[in-house]
Amino acid sequence: MINPAAAQEIKMEIIPVTDTIRQVITSNMLLTANHPWYIDGWVYVANEATLRLEAGTVVNILPTAVNKQDGRHSGGLVITRGAHILAEGTTTLPIRITVERAPDQGPCGLLILGRAPVRKGYTPFRDLTFGGNLPEDSSGVIRHMHLHYTPAEGKGFRGGLLLLGAGSKTITEAIVTHALPVAGSGLKSGKLR
């Protein structure tokens, strides 16, 4: 007989039945490393859910969302305030996220929106809520991740990884972002940290 007081908390996780994820994740989800996964447009982790990626997981972002203002295609993964990402790759099994190329590409990538204080007046996105009054907030853990993307034209967030209001307990370690060259832009491919 198991003593309930001694039992550890068991978190239920859902493994999606299809390899393409769309719209909003509202319960704990696990992306396994046994096949590639696809993020269709912008996918939001909400409702204080946790998205966990196994070491070696491959995720392809399909920029299918079209911005009504400028017609540019974008997409990615947004960890909203109160939600978490647990993406713990290893040196031999990093987590790989690649943004597929699209015509008229806008900003694409991974956005972490936390509840820590942010600089007043900083609003790179009008439609996203981030920041708060919890300096030690945690949005999760990201270790040993490679993120490949094509930068969007213009100013502001051009793609890749963006942390907004991520508190001091959010762990980011050994993340490599790789901006792929844009035809005719003169941008050189390279690793950014």
C-alpha positions as a Markdown table, in Angstrom:
| # | Residue | x | y | z |
|---|---|---|---|---|
| 1 | Met | 0.0 | 0.0 | 0.0 |
| 2 | Ile | 1.4 | 3.4 | -1.0 |
| 3 | Asn | 1.5 | 6.1 | 1.6 |
| 4 | Pro | -0.2 | 9.2 | -0.1 |
| 5 | Ala | 1.9 | 11.6 | 1.9 |
| 6 | Ala | 5.1 | 10.0 | 0.6 |
| 7 | Ala | 3.9 | 9.8 | -3.1 |
| 8 | Gln | 5.4 | 12.4 | -5.5 |
| 9 | Glu | 3.1 | 14.7 | -7.4 |
| 10 | Ile | 2.2 | 13.0 | -10.7 |
| 11 | Lys | 1.7 | 15.3 | -13.7 |
| 12 | Met | -0.5 | 14.1 | -16.5 |
| 13 | Glu | 0.8 | 14.9 | -20.0 |
| 14 | Ile | -0.8 | 14.5 | -23.3 |
| 15 | Ile | 1.2 | 13.2 | -26.3 |
| 16 | Pro | -0.5 | 14.6 | -29.4 |
| 17 | Val | -2.0 | 12.0 | -31.8 |
| 18 | Thr | -1.1 | 14.0 | -34.9 |
| 19 | Asp | 2.4 | 15.4 | -35.6 |
| 20 | Thr | 1.0 | 18.9 | -36.4 |
| 21 | Ile | 0.1 | 21.2 | -33.5 |
| 22 | Arg | -2.2 | 24.2 | -34.1 |
| 23 | Gln | -3.7 | 27.1 | -32.1 |
| 24 | Val | -3.7 | 26.7 | -28.3 |
| 25 | Ile | -2.2 | 24.2 | -25.9 |
| 26 | Thr | -4.3 | 24.3 | -22.6 |
| 27 | Ser | -3.1 | 21.2 | -20.8 |
| 28 | Asn | 0.3 | 19.6 | -20.1 |
| 29 | Met | 1.8 | 18.2 | -23.3 |
| 30 | Leu | 4.9 | 16.1 | -24.2 |
| 31 | Leu | 6.6 | 16.2 | -27.5 |
| 32 | Thr | 8.7 | 13.0 | -27.9 |
| 33 | Ala | 11.9 | 12.6 | -29.8 |
| 34 | Asn | 10.7 | 9.6 | -31.9 |
| 35 | His | 9.6 | 11.7 | -34.9 |
| 36 | Pro | 9.5 | 15.4 | -36.0 |
| 37 | Trp | 6.8 | 17.7 | -34.9 |
| 38 | Tyr | 5.2 | 20.7 | -36.7 |
| 39 | Ile | 4.0 | 24.0 | -35.3 |
| 40 | Asp | 1.4 | 25.4 | -37.8 |
| 41 | Gly | 1.3 | 29.2 | -37.6 |
| 42 | Trp | 1.3 | 30.6 | -34.0 |
| 43 | Val | 0.7 | 28.1 | -31.2 |
| 44 | Tyr | 0.1 | 29.4 | -27.7 |
| 45 | Val | 0.8 | 27.5 | -24.5 |
| 46 | Ala | -1.8 | 28.9 | -22.1 |
| 47 | Asn | -3.9 | 28.1 | -19.0 |
| 48 | Glu | -0.7 | 27.6 | -16.9 |
| 49 | Ala | 0.0 | 24.4 | -18.9 |
| 50 | Thr | 3.5 | 23.0 | -19.4 |
| 51 | Leu | 5.0 | 22.0 | -22.7 |
| 52 | Arg | 7.8 | 19.4 | -22.3 |
| 53 | Leu | 10.2 | 18.5 | -25.1 |
| 54 | Glu | 12.4 | 15.4 | -24.8 |
| 55 | Ala | 16.1 | 15.6 | -25.4 |
| 56 | Gly | 16.6 | 15.2 | -29.2 |
| 57 | Thr | 13.2 | 16.5 | -30.2 |
| 58 | Val | 12.9 | 18.1 | -33.6 |
| 59 | Val | 10.3 | 20.8 | -34.2 |
| 60 | Asn | 9.6 | 22.5 | -37.5 |
| 61 | Ile | 7.7 | 25.8 | -37.4 |
| 62 | Leu | 5.5 | 26.4 | -40.5 |
| 63 | Pro | 4.9 | 30.1 | -40.9 |
| 64 | Thr | 1.3 | 29.9 | -42.2 |
| 65 | Ala | -0.2 | 32.7 | -40.1 |
| 66 | Val | -0.7 | 35.8 | -42.3 |
| 67 | Asn | -0.5 | 39.2 | -40.7 |
| 68 | Lys | -3.6 | 41.2 | -41.9 |
| 69 | Gln | -1.6 | 44.5 | -41.8 |
| 70 | Asp | 1.3 | 43.6 | -44.0 |
| 71 | Gly | 0.5 | 40.2 | -45.5 |
| 72 | Arg | 3.7 | 38.6 | -44.2 |
| 73 | His | 3.7 | 35.0 | -43.1 |
| 74 | Ser | 4.8 | 34.2 | -39.6 |
| 75 | Gly | 4.6 | 31.5 | -36.9 |
| 76 | Gly | 6.1 | 30.0 | -33.8 |
| 77 | Leu | 5.6 | 29.0 | -30.3 |
| 78 | Val | 4.4 | 31.4 | -27.5 |
| 79 | Ile | 4.7 | 30.5 | -23.9 |
| 80 | Thr | 2.2 | 32.8 | -22.3 |
| 81 | Arg | 2.3 | 34.2 | -18.7 |
| 82 | Gly | 1.9 | 31.5 | -16.2 |
| 83 | Ala | 2.6 | 28.7 | -18.7 |
| 84 | His | 6.0 | 26.8 | -18.8 |
| 85 | Ile | 8.3 | 25.2 | -21.3 |
| 86 | Leu | 10.6 | 22.3 | -20.2 |
| 87 | Ala | 13.0 | 21.8 | -23.1 |
| 88 | Glu | 16.0 | 20.0 | -21.6 |
| 89 | Gly | 18.3 | 18.8 | -24.4 |
| 90 | Thr | 21.8 | 17.5 | -23.9 |
| 91 | Thr | 25.1 | 18.2 | -25.6 |
| 92 | Thr | 24.6 | 15.0 | -27.7 |
| 93 | Leu | 20.8 | 15.3 | -28.0 |
| 94 | Pro | 20.0 | 18.9 | -28.4 |
| 95 | Ile | 16.5 | 20.1 | -29.1 |
| 96 | Arg | 16.3 | 21.4 | -32.7 |
| 97 | Ile | 13.8 | 24.0 | -33.9 |
| 98 | Thr | 13.8 | 25.1 | -37.5 |
| 99 | Val | 11.6 | 27.7 | -39.0 |
| 100 | Glu | 10.6 | 26.7 | -42.6 |
| 101 | Arg | 11.1 | 29.4 | -45.2 |
| 102 | Ala | 7.9 | 31.2 | -46.5 |
| 103 | Pro | 7.3 | 34.0 | -49.0 |
| 104 | Asp | 7.1 | 37.5 | -47.5 |
| 105 | Gln | 8.3 | 36.1 | -44.2 |
| 106 | Gly | 7.6 | 38.0 | -41.0 |
| 107 | Pro | 9.1 | 37.3 | -37.6 |
| 108 | Cys | 9.0 | 33.7 | -36.5 |
| 109 | Gly | 10.4 | 31.7 | -33.5 |
| 110 | Leu | 10.0 | 31.1 | -29.8 |
| 111 | Leu | 8.5 | 33.8 | -27.5 |
| 112 | Ile | 8.6 | 33.4 | -23.7 |
| 113 | Leu | 6.2 | 35.8 | -21.9 |
| 114 | Gly | 6.8 | 35.9 | -18.2 |
| 115 | Arg | 5.4 | 37.8 | -15.2 |
| 116 | Ala | 8.6 | 39.6 | -14.1 |
| 117 | Pro | 8.8 | 43.5 | -14.3 |
| 118 | Val | 9.7 | 44.9 | -17.7 |
| 119 | Arg | 10.9 | 48.3 | -18.8 |
| 120 | Lys | 8.0 | 50.8 | -19.1 |
| 121 | Gly | 7.0 | 51.6 | -22.6 |
| 122 | Tyr | 8.6 | 48.6 | -24.2 |
| 123 | Thr | 5.9 | 47.0 | -26.4 |
| 124 | Pro | 7.3 | 45.0 | -29.3 |
| 125 | Phe | 3.9 | 43.4 | -29.8 |
| 126 | Arg | 0.6 | 45.1 | -29.3 |
| 127 | Asp | -1.4 | 41.9 | -29.0 |
| 128 | Leu | 0.7 | 40.0 | -26.4 |
| 129 | Thr | 0.6 | 40.4 | -22.6 |
| 130 | Phe | 3.8 | 40.1 | -20.7 |
| 131 | Gly | 5.5 | 41.4 | -17.5 |
| 132 | Gly | 4.2 | 41.8 | -14.0 |
| 133 | Asn | 5.4 | 42.2 | -10.5 |
| 134 | Leu | 7.1 | 38.8 | -9.9 |
| 135 | Pro | 10.9 | 39.2 | -10.4 |
| 136 | Glu | 11.6 | 35.6 | -9.5 |
| 137 | Asp | 9.0 | 34.2 | -11.9 |
| 138 | Ser | 9.8 | 31.1 | -13.8 |
| 139 | Ser | 8.7 | 30.4 | -17.4 |
| 140 | Gly | 10.6 | 27.1 | -17.4 |
| 141 | Val | 13.9 | 25.6 | -18.5 |
| 142 | Ile | 15.6 | 25.7 | -22.0 |
| 143 | Arg | 18.9 | 23.8 | -22.2 |
| 144 | His | 20.9 | 22.7 | -25.3 |
| 145 | Met | 18.6 | 24.1 | -28.0 |
| 146 | His | 19.4 | 24.9 | -31.6 |
| 147 | Leu | 17.0 | 27.4 | -33.3 |
| 148 | His | 17.3 | 28.1 | -37.0 |
| 149 | Tyr | 15.3 | 30.9 | -38.6 |
| 150 | Thr | 15.2 | 33.3 | -41.5 |
| 151 | Pro | 15.2 | 36.9 | -40.2 |
| 152 | Ala | 12.3 | 39.1 | -41.1 |
| 153 | Glu | 13.0 | 42.5 | -42.7 |
| 154 | Gly | 12.5 | 45.7 | -40.6 |
| 155 | Lys | 13.1 | 46.8 | -37.1 |
| 156 | Gly | 12.1 | 45.1 | -33.8 |
| 157 | Phe | 11.8 | 41.4 | -33.3 |
| 158 | Arg | 13.0 | 39.8 | -36.5 |
| 159 | Gly | 12.8 | 36.2 | -35.4 |
| 160 | Gly | 14.6 | 33.6 | -33.2 |
| 161 | Leu | 14.2 | 33.6 | -29.4 |
| 162 | Leu | 12.6 | 36.4 | -27.5 |
| 163 | Leu | 12.2 | 36.6 | -23.7 |
| 164 | Leu | 9.8 | 39.2 | -22.4 |
| 165 | Gly | 9.3 | 39.5 | -18.6 |
| 166 | Ala | 11.0 | 36.1 | -18.0 |
| 167 | Gly | 11.9 | 36.1 | -14.3 |
| 168 | Ser | 15.1 | 35.2 | -12.6 |
| 169 | Lys | 14.1 | 31.6 | -12.1 |
| 170 | Thr | 13.7 | 31.0 | -15.8 |
| 171 | Ile | 16.7 | 28.9 | -16.9 |
| 172 | Thr | 18.2 | 29.4 | -20.3 |
| 173 | Glu | 21.5 | 27.6 | -21.1 |
| 174 | Ala | 23.5 | 26.6 | -24.2 |
| 175 | Ile | 21.0 | 28.0 | -26.7 |
| 176 | Val | 22.3 | 28.6 | -30.2 |
| 177 | Thr | 20.3 | 30.7 | -32.6 |
| 178 | His | 21.3 | 30.6 | -36.3 |
| 179 | Ala | 20.0 | 33.2 | -38.6 |
| 180 | Leu | 19.9 | 31.8 | -42.1 |
| 181 | Pro | 20.9 | 34.1 | -45.0 |
| 182 | Val | 18.2 | 36.1 | -46.7 |
| 183 | Ala | 18.6 | 36.3 | -50.5 |
| 184 | Gly | 19.9 | 39.7 | -51.4 |
| 185 | Ser | 20.1 | 41.1 | -47.9 |
| 186 | Gly | 23.8 | 40.8 | -47.3 |
| 187 | Leu | 23.1 | 39.1 | -44.0 |
| 188 | Lys | 25.7 | 36.5 | -43.2 |
| 189 | Ser | 24.8 | 33.3 | -41.6 |
| 190 | Gly | 26.2 | 33.0 | -38.1 |
| 191 | Lys | 25.6 | 31.8 | -34.5 |
| 192 | Leu | 24.2 | 34.3 | -32.1 |
| 193 | Arg | 24.0 | 33.9 | -28.3 |
